[in-house]
Amino acid sequence: DTGVSQNPRHKITKRGQNVTFRCDPISEHNRLYWYRQTLGQGPEFLTYFQNEAQLEKSRLLSDRFSAERPKGSFSTLEIQRTEQGDSAMYLCASSTRDRVSTEAFFGQGTRLTVV
Amino acid sequence: GESVGLHLPTLSVQEGDNSIINCAYSNSASDYFIWYKQESGKGPQFIIDIRSNMDKRQGQRVTVLLNKTVKHLSLQIAATQPGDSAVYFCAENITGRRALTFGSGTRLQVQP
């Protein structure tokens, strides 16, 4: 499978706990995005990496959220002191600067439930 | 994007009919648009894209139309099949931004 891979697929955590999600983009895709999607809504942009540099962050990304892409390949998204409002699907997408279009390929997401 | 809560607009069509899903965008600076299909429990899947210098683009069984005058985008699916049942989102890329901005989705239900 050469698509975008996200782990875990599902995560249930207690309020106040920290969680970390991982995204493995398509090989050689230097652009990586994190989005959050709540039920019935379209995905909302969280943050963007070009190689290992985090170049853009949304206002949605509070201080409890941190994302890294240390080697310009896989990325992690950590949420500290989770709150019930963090329950959502967290989507990762990747794209390549070599494409004329900016289409992004999405992974299947990590569904987070905070209880 | 617009908030529609848990109640997505729904388009119900008969198998074999053509489907038209509409989307309005608000930012005149948007120069690139994409339609995504999302099945339950899965991430969005790219269907077709169009740049703002085009009015129409065709793919396999799908056509996207762009009307910049009224900031309207539509997705036409020919000979709709049960496998087309999903939620469809339009997304726009605003010049100078890296991220896509998604609109509210439309649920397509194909009746056999």
PDB file of C-alpha atoms in Angstrom:
ATOM      1  CA  ASP A   1       0.000   0.000   0.000  1.00  0.00           C
ATOM      2  CA  THR A   2       1.632   3.201  -1.154  1.00  0.00           C
ATOM      3  CA  GLY A   3      -1.016   5.587   0.181  1.00  0.00           C
ATOM      4  CA  VAL A   4      -0.945   7.811   3.235  1.00  0.00           C
ATOM      5  CA  SER A   5      -0.924   5.686   6.368  1.00  0.00           C
ATOM      6  CA  GLN A   6      -2.205   6.798   9.758  1.00  0.00           C
ATOM      7  CA  ASN A   7      -1.939   5.059  13.105  1.00  0.00           C
ATOM      8  CA  PRO A   8      -3.789   4.231  15.182  1.00  0.00           C
ATOM      9  CA  ARG A   9      -7.116   4.118  13.355  1.00  0.00           C
ATOM     10  CA  HIS A  10      -9.037   4.569  16.569  1.00  0.00           C
ATOM     11  CA  LYS A  11      -8.080   5.945  19.966  1.00  0.00           C
ATOM     12  CA  ILE A  12     -10.209   6.199  23.080  1.00  0.00           C
ATOM     13  CA  THR A  13      -8.687   8.163  25.922  1.00  0.00           C
ATOM     14  CA  LYS A  14      -9.727   9.653  29.201  1.00  0.00           C
ATOM     15  CA  ARG A  15      -9.973  13.397  29.552  1.00  0.00           C
ATOM     16  CA  GLY A  16      -6.686  14.866  30.646  1.00  0.00           C
ATOM     17  CA  GLN A  17      -4.517  12.205  29.060  1.00  0.00           C
ATOM     18  CA  ASN A  18      -2.007  12.858  26.280  1.00  0.00           C
ATOM     19  CA  VAL A  19      -2.302  11.170  22.911  1.00  0.00           C
ATOM     20  CA  THR A  20      -0.018  10.946  19.901  1.00  0.00           C
ATOM     21  CA  PHE A  21      -0.926  10.069  16.336  1.00  0.00           C
ATOM     22  CA  ARG A  22       1.391   9.140  13.523  1.00  0.00           C
ATOM     23  CA  CYS A  23       1.187   9.823   9.799  1.00  0.00           C
ATOM     24  CA  ASP A  24       3.349   8.228   7.124  1.00  0.00           C
ATOM     25  CA  PRO A  25       2.931  10.176   3.877  1.00  0.00           C
ATOM     26  CA  ILE A  26       3.351   8.906   0.351  1.00  0.00           C
ATOM     27  CA  SER A  27       7.026   8.425  -0.384  1.00  0.00           C
ATOM     28  CA  GLU A  28       8.749  11.514  -1.755  1.00  0.00           C
ATOM     29  CA  HIS A  29       5.824  13.760  -0.917  1.00  0.00           C
ATOM     30  CA  ASN A  30       7.456  16.731   0.708  1.00  0.00           C
ATOM     31  CA  ARG A  31       4.238  18.458   1.786  1.00  0.00           C
ATOM     32  CA  LEU A  32       2.272  17.139   4.714  1.00  0.00           C
ATOM     33  CA  TYR A  33      -0.946  18.467   6.216  1.00  0.00           C
ATOM     34  CA  TRP A  34      -2.988  17.744   9.323  1.00  0.00           C
ATOM     35  CA  TYR A  35      -6.721  18.349   9.323  1.00  0.00           C
ATOM     36  CA  ARG A  36      -9.442  17.778  11.887  1.00  0.00           C
ATOM     37  CA  GLN A  37     -12.944  16.675  10.987  1.00  0.00           C
ATOM     38  CA  THR A  38     -15.935  16.571  13.295  1.00  0.00           C
ATOM     39  CA  LEU A  39     -19.126  14.722  12.512  1.00  0.00           C
ATOM     40  CA  GLY A  40     -21.069  16.290   9.681  1.00  0.00           C
ATOM     41  CA  GLN A  41     -18.407  18.857   8.864  1.00  0.00           C
ATOM     42  CA  GLY A  42     -15.739  19.184   6.239  1.00  0.00           C
ATOM     43  CA  PRO A  43     -12.112  18.838   7.283  1.00  0.00           C
ATOM     44  CA  GLU A  44     -10.531  21.895   8.923  1.00  0.00           C
ATOM     45  CA  PHE A  45      -6.885  22.722   8.404  1.00  0.00           C
ATOM     46  CA  LEU A  46      -4.596  22.429  11.413  1.00  0.00           C
ATOM     47  CA  THR A  47      -1.011  22.646  10.210  1.00  0.00           C
ATOM     48  CA  TYR A  48       1.333  22.245   7.233  1.00  0.00           C
ATOM     49  CA  PHE A  49       4.871  20.975   6.782  1.00  0.00           C
ATOM     50  CA  GLN A  50       7.197  21.353   3.858  1.00  0.00           C
ATOM     51  CA  ASN A  51       9.891  18.777   4.433  1.00  0.00           C
ATOM     52  CA  GLU A  52      10.698  19.093   8.159  1.00  0.00           C
ATOM     53  CA  ALA A  53       9.678  22.736   8.464  1.00  0.00           C
ATOM     54  CA  GLN A  54       6.305  23.584   9.957  1.00  0.00           C
ATOM     55  CA  LEU A  55       5.333  26.552   7.819  1.00  0.00           C
ATOM     56  CA  GLU A  56       1.753  27.215   8.748  1.00  0.00           C
ATOM     57  CA  LYS A  57      -0.497  26.674  11.758  1.00  0.00           C
ATOM     58  CA  SER A  58      -4.195  27.297  12.096  1.00  0.00           C
ATOM     59  CA  ARG A  59      -5.785  29.201  14.957  1.00  0.00           C
ATOM     60  CA  LEU A  60      -7.428  25.861  15.752  1.00  0.00           C
ATOM     61  CA  LEU A  61      -4.062  24.515  16.849  1.00  0.00           C
ATOM     62  CA  SER A  62      -4.071  25.480  20.518  1.00  0.00           C
ATOM     63  CA  ASP A  63      -1.076  25.302  22.822  1.00  0.00           C
ATOM     64  CA  ARG A  64      -2.091  21.764  23.746  1.00  0.00           C
ATOM     65  CA  PHE A  65      -1.429  20.610  20.198  1.00  0.00           C
ATOM     66  CA  SER A  66       2.010  20.039  18.773  1.00  0.00           C
ATOM     67  CA  ALA A  67       3.064  18.530  15.487  1.00  0.00           C
ATOM     68  CA  GLU A  68       6.478  17.423  14.329  1.00  0.00           C
ATOM     69  CA  ARG A  69       8.079  16.043  11.214  1.00  0.00           C
ATOM     70  CA  PRO A  70      11.654  15.535  12.365  1.00  0.00           C
ATOM     71  CA  LYS A  71      13.180  13.957   9.279  1.00  0.00           C
ATOM     72  CA  GLY A  72      10.846  15.274   6.662  1.00  0.00           C
ATOM     73  CA  SER A  73       9.127  11.907   6.320  1.00  0.00           C
ATOM     74  CA  PHE A  74       6.602  10.728   8.922  1.00  0.00           C
ATOM     75  CA  SER A  75       4.830  13.192  11.190  1.00  0.00           C
ATOM     76  CA  THR A  76       3.332  13.036  14.665  1.00  0.00           C
ATOM     77  CA  LEU A  77       0.503  15.042  16.162  1.00  0.00           C
ATOM     78  CA  GLU A  78       0.339  15.178  19.942  1.00  0.00           C
ATOM     79  CA  ILE A  79      -2.545  16.454  21.999  1.00  0.00           C
ATOM     80  CA  GLN A  80      -1.822  17.141  25.639  1.00  0.00           C
ATOM     81  CA  ARG A  81      -4.414  17.202  28.416  1.00  0.00           C
ATOM     82  CA  THR A  82      -7.161  16.064  26.077  1.00  0.00           C
ATOM     83  CA  GLU A  83     -10.623  17.565  26.378  1.00  0.00           C
ATOM     84  CA  GLN A  84     -13.942  16.183  25.208  1.00  0.00           C
ATOM     85  CA  GLY A  85     -14.013  18.823  22.502  1.00  0.00           C
ATOM     86  CA  ASP A  86     -10.937  17.221  20.976  1.00  0.00           C
ATOM     87  CA  SER A  87     -13.018  14.232  19.927  1.00  0.00           C
ATOM     88  CA  ALA A  88     -12.821  14.172  16.145  1.00  0.00           C
ATOM     89  CA  MET A  89     -11.271  12.461  13.159  1.00  0.00           C
ATOM     90  CA  TYR A  90      -7.691  13.609  12.622  1.00  0.00           C
ATOM     91  CA  LEU A  91      -6.692  13.396   8.986  1.00  0.00           C
ATOM     92  CA  CYS A  92      -3.269  13.559   7.431  1.00  0.00           C
ATOM     93  CA  ALA A  93      -2.641  14.394   3.790  1.00  0.00           C
ATOM     94  CA  SER A  94       0.436  14.653   1.613  1.00  0.00           C
ATOM     95  CA  SER A  95       1.271  16.139  -1.758  1.00  0.00           C
ATOM     96  CA  THR A  96       4.294  16.763  -3.934  1.00  0.00           C
ATOM     97  CA  ARG A  97       5.703  19.978  -5.223  1.00  0.00           C
ATOM     98  CA  ASP A  98       6.373  18.278  -8.542  1.00  0.00           C
ATOM     99  CA  ARG A  99       2.726  18.047  -9.403  1.00  0.00           C
ATOM    100  CA  VAL A 100       1.117  20.849 -11.314  1.00  0.00           C
ATOM    101  CA  SER A 101      -1.929  20.514  -9.144  1.00  0.00           C
ATOM    102  CA  THR A 102      -1.891  20.870  -5.414  1.00  0.00           C
ATOM    103  CA  GLU A 103      -4.141  17.888  -4.851  1.00  0.00           C
ATOM    104  CA  ALA A 104      -3.566  16.283  -1.538  1.00  0.00           C
ATOM    105  CA  PHE A 105      -3.943  12.568  -0.878  1.00  0.00           C
ATOM    106  CA  PHE A 106      -5.575  11.819   2.448  1.00  0.00           C
ATOM    107  CA  GLY A 107      -5.066   8.970   4.848  1.00  0.00           C
ATOM    108  CA  GLN A 108      -7.957   7.159   6.478  1.00  0.00           C
ATOM    109  CA  GLY A 109      -7.625   9.179   9.632  1.00  0.00           C
ATOM    110  CA  THR A 110      -7.380   8.539  13.351  1.00  0.00           C
ATOM    111  CA  ARG A 111     -10.682   8.766  15.175  1.00  0.00           C
ATOM    112  CA  LEU A 112     -10.177  10.141  18.670  1.00  0.00           C
ATOM    113  CA  THR A 113     -12.811   9.759  21.358  1.00  0.00           C
ATOM    114  CA  VAL A 114     -12.224  11.538  24.652  1.00  0.00           C
ATOM    115  CA  VAL A 115     -14.359  10.200  27.497  1.00  0.00           C
TER     116      VAL A 115
ATOM    117  CA  GLY B   1     -16.782  26.604   5.646  1.00  0.00           C
ATOM    118  CA  GLU B   2     -20.473  26.662   6.364  1.00  0.00           C
ATOM    119  CA  SER B   3     -21.682  24.686   9.298  1.00  0.00           C
ATOM    120  CA  VAL B   4     -24.491  22.257   8.676  1.00  0.00           C
ATOM    121  CA  GLY B   5     -24.191  20.327  11.891  1.00  0.00           C
ATOM    122  CA  LEU B   6     -25.121  16.690  11.736  1.00  0.00           C
ATOM    123  CA  HIS B   7     -27.718  17.136   9.032  1.00  0.00           C
ATOM    124  CA  LEU B   8     -25.980  17.167   5.706  1.00  0.00           C
ATOM    125  CA  PRO B   9     -27.953  18.123   2.617  1.00  0.00           C
ATOM    126  CA  THR B  10     -28.875  14.887   0.892  1.00  0.00           C
ATOM    127  CA  LEU B  11     -29.302  14.146  -2.775  1.00  0.00           C
ATOM    128  CA  SER B  12     -31.139  10.943  -3.547  1.00  0.00           C
ATOM    129  CA  VAL B  13     -30.981   9.579  -7.095  1.00  0.00           C
ATOM    130  CA  GLN B  14     -31.869   6.404  -8.898  1.00  0.00           C
ATOM    131  CA  GLU B  15     -29.110   4.152 -10.138  1.00  0.00           C
ATOM    132  CA  GLY B  16     -28.262   5.075 -13.703  1.00  0.00           C
ATOM    133  CA  ASP B  17     -29.423   8.678 -13.420  1.00  0.00           C
ATOM    134  CA  ASN B  18     -27.081  11.635 -13.555  1.00  0.00           C
ATOM    135  CA  SER B  19     -26.260  13.482 -10.326  1.00  0.00           C
ATOM    136  CA  ILE B  20     -25.431  17.127  -9.846  1.00  0.00           C
ATOM    137  CA  ILE B  21     -23.902  18.299  -6.596  1.00  0.00           C
ATOM    138  CA  ASN B  22     -23.487  22.009  -6.030  1.00  0.00           C
ATOM    139  CA  CYS B  23     -21.119  24.096  -3.985  1.00  0.00           C
ATOM    140  CA  ALA B  24     -20.856  27.825  -3.372  1.00  0.00           C
ATOM    141  CA  TYR B  25     -17.596  29.445  -2.441  1.00  0.00           C
ATOM    142  CA  SER B  26     -17.108  32.906  -1.094  1.00  0.00           C
ATOM    143  CA  ASN B  27     -13.492  33.917  -1.663  1.00  0.00           C
ATOM    144  CA  SER B  28     -12.769  35.492  -5.022  1.00  0.00           C
ATOM    145  CA  ALA B  29      -9.059  34.901  -4.402  1.00  0.00           C
ATOM    146  CA  SER B  30      -9.528  31.144  -4.710  1.00  0.00           C
ATOM    147  CA  ASP B  31      -7.762  29.845  -7.773  1.00  0.00           C
ATOM    148  CA  TYR B  32      -7.973  26.095  -7.438  1.00  0.00           C
ATOM    149  CA  PHE B  33     -10.865  23.809  -6.579  1.00  0.00           C
ATOM    150  CA  ILE B  34     -11.155  20.121  -5.813  1.00  0.00           C
ATOM    151  CA  TRP B  35     -14.020  17.724  -5.323  1.00  0.00           C
ATOM    152  CA  TYR B  36     -13.552  14.971  -2.766  1.00  0.00           C
ATOM    153  CA  LYS B  37     -15.612  11.879  -2.060  1.00  0.00           C
ATOM    154  CA  GLN B  38     -15.706  10.567   1.482  1.00  0.00           C
ATOM    155  CA  GLU B  39     -17.113   7.209   2.423  1.00  0.00           C
ATOM    156  CA  SER B  40     -18.020   6.363   5.977  1.00  0.00           C
ATOM    157  CA  GLY B  41     -14.962   5.822   8.157  1.00  0.00           C
ATOM    158  CA  LYS B  42     -12.526   6.806   5.422  1.00  0.00           C
ATOM    159  CA  GLY B  43     -10.524   9.855   4.509  1.00  0.00           C
ATOM    160  CA  PRO B  44     -11.520  12.113   1.609  1.00  0.00           C
ATOM    161  CA  GLN B  45     -10.691  10.719  -1.807  1.00  0.00           C
ATOM    162  CA  PHE B  46      -9.695  13.018  -4.667  1.00  0.00           C
ATOM    163  CA  ILE B  47     -12.176  12.982  -7.560  1.00  0.00           C
ATOM    164  CA  ILE B  48     -11.396  15.880  -9.866  1.00  0.00           C
ATOM    165  CA  ASP B  49      -9.898  19.345  -9.751  1.00  0.00           C
ATOM    166  CA  ILE B  50     -10.166  22.559 -11.743  1.00  0.00           C
ATOM    167  CA  ARG B  51      -8.180  25.767 -11.905  1.00  0.00           C
ATOM    168  CA  SER B  52      -9.826  29.151 -11.998  1.00  0.00           C
ATOM    169  CA  ASN B  53      -8.728  29.758 -15.592  1.00  0.00           C
ATOM    170  CA  MET B  54     -11.041  26.960 -16.698  1.00  0.00           C
ATOM    171  CA  ASP B  55     -14.827  26.673 -16.810  1.00  0.00           C
ATOM    172  CA  LYS B  56     -15.156  22.950 -17.237  1.00  0.00           C
ATOM    173  CA  ARG B  57     -13.116  19.845 -16.781  1.00  0.00           C
ATOM    174  CA  GLN B  58     -14.083  16.258 -17.485  1.00  0.00           C
ATOM    175  CA  GLY B  59     -12.915  13.021 -15.989  1.00  0.00           C
ATOM    176  CA  GLN B  60     -14.194   9.510 -16.127  1.00  0.00           C
ATOM    177  CA  ARG B  61     -17.978   9.811 -15.542  1.00  0.00           C
ATOM    178  CA  VAL B  62     -17.432  13.104 -13.709  1.00  0.00           C
ATOM    179  CA  THR B  63     -17.488  16.723 -14.848  1.00  0.00           C
ATOM    180  CA  VAL B  64     -16.725  19.799 -12.797  1.00  0.00           C
ATOM    181  CA  LEU B  65     -18.144  23.155 -13.796  1.00  0.00           C
ATOM    182  CA  LEU B  66     -16.882  26.439 -12.429  1.00  0.00           C
ATOM    183  CA  ASN B  67     -18.825  29.690 -12.615  1.00  0.00           C
ATOM    184  CA  LYS B  68     -16.594  32.404 -11.228  1.00  0.00           C
ATOM    185  CA  THR B  69     -19.167  35.116 -11.768  1.00  0.00           C
ATOM    186  CA  VAL B  70     -21.469  33.671  -9.133  1.00  0.00           C
ATOM    187  CA  LYS B  71     -18.761  31.735  -7.261  1.00  0.00           C
ATOM    188  CA  HIS B  72     -20.390  28.407  -7.919  1.00  0.00           C
ATOM    189  CA  LEU B  73     -18.936  24.968  -8.455  1.00  0.00           C
ATOM    190  CA  SER B  74     -20.772  21.830  -9.464  1.00  0.00           C
ATOM    191  CA  LEU B  75     -19.930  18.164  -9.783  1.00  0.00           C
ATOM    192  CA  GLN B  76     -21.807  16.103 -12.311  1.00  0.00           C
ATOM    193  CA  ILE B  77     -21.713  12.332 -12.068  1.00  0.00           C
ATOM    194  CA  ALA B  78     -22.960  10.442 -15.088  1.00  0.00           C
ATOM    195  CA  ALA B  79     -24.804   7.127 -14.774  1.00  0.00           C
ATOM    196  CA  THR B  80     -24.660   7.162 -10.989  1.00  0.00           C
ATOM    197  CA  GLN B  81     -23.857   3.820  -9.395  1.00  0.00           C
ATOM    198  CA  PRO B  82     -24.459   2.490  -5.873  1.00  0.00           C
ATOM    199  CA  GLY B  83     -20.726   2.770  -5.256  1.00  0.00           C
ATOM    200  CA  ASP B  84     -21.027   6.518  -5.708  1.00  0.00           C
ATOM    201  CA  SER B  85     -22.999   6.772  -2.460  1.00  0.00           C
ATOM    202  CA  ALA B  86     -20.896   8.916  -0.140  1.00  0.00           C
ATOM    203  CA  VAL B  87     -20.496  12.454   1.167  1.00  0.00           C
ATOM    204  CA  TYR B  88     -19.042  14.861  -1.378  1.00  0.00           C
ATOM    205  CA  PHE B  89     -17.046  17.945  -0.424  1.00  0.00           C
ATOM    206  CA  CYS B  90     -15.779  20.784  -2.514  1.00  0.00           C
ATOM    207  CA  ALA B  91     -12.537  22.384  -1.430  1.00  0.00           C
ATOM    208  CA  GLU B  92     -10.850  25.588  -2.492  1.00  0.00           C
ATOM    209  CA  ASN B  93      -7.298  26.755  -2.398  1.00  0.00           C
ATOM    210  CA  ILE B  94      -6.818  30.435  -1.867  1.00  0.00           C
ATOM    211  CA  THR B  95      -3.888  32.060  -3.631  1.00  0.00           C
ATOM    212  CA  GLY B  96      -0.935  32.248  -1.278  1.00  0.00           C
ATOM    213  CA  ARG B  97      -2.233  29.686   1.192  1.00  0.00           C
ATOM    214  CA  ARG B  98      -1.121  26.089   1.363  1.00  0.00           C
ATOM    215  CA  ALA B  99      -4.205  24.661   2.968  1.00  0.00           C
ATOM    216  CA  LEU B 100      -7.475  23.644   1.399  1.00  0.00           C
ATOM    217  CA  THR B 101     -10.693  25.147   2.731  1.00  0.00           C
ATOM    218  CA  PHE B 102     -13.531  22.662   2.623  1.00  0.00           C
ATOM    219  CA  GLY B 103     -17.146  23.536   2.092  1.00  0.00           C
ATOM    220  CA  SER B 104     -20.108  21.834   3.647  1.00  0.00           C
ATOM    221  CA  GLY B 105     -20.708  18.359   2.326  1.00  0.00           C
ATOM    222  CA  THR B 106     -23.558  16.802   0.405  1.00  0.00           C
ATOM    223  CA  ARG B 107     -24.624  13.238   1.003  1.00  0.00           C
ATOM    224  CA  LEU B 108     -25.376  11.341  -2.198  1.00  0.00           C
ATOM    225  CA  GLN B 109     -27.664   8.347  -1.849  1.00  0.00           C
ATOM    226  CA  VAL B 110     -28.064   6.091  -4.852  1.00  0.00           C
ATOM    227  CA  GLN B 111     -31.197   4.019  -4.885  1.00  0.00           C
ATOM    228  CA  PRO B 112     -30.913   0.666  -6.704  1.00  0.00           C
TER     229      PRO B 112
END
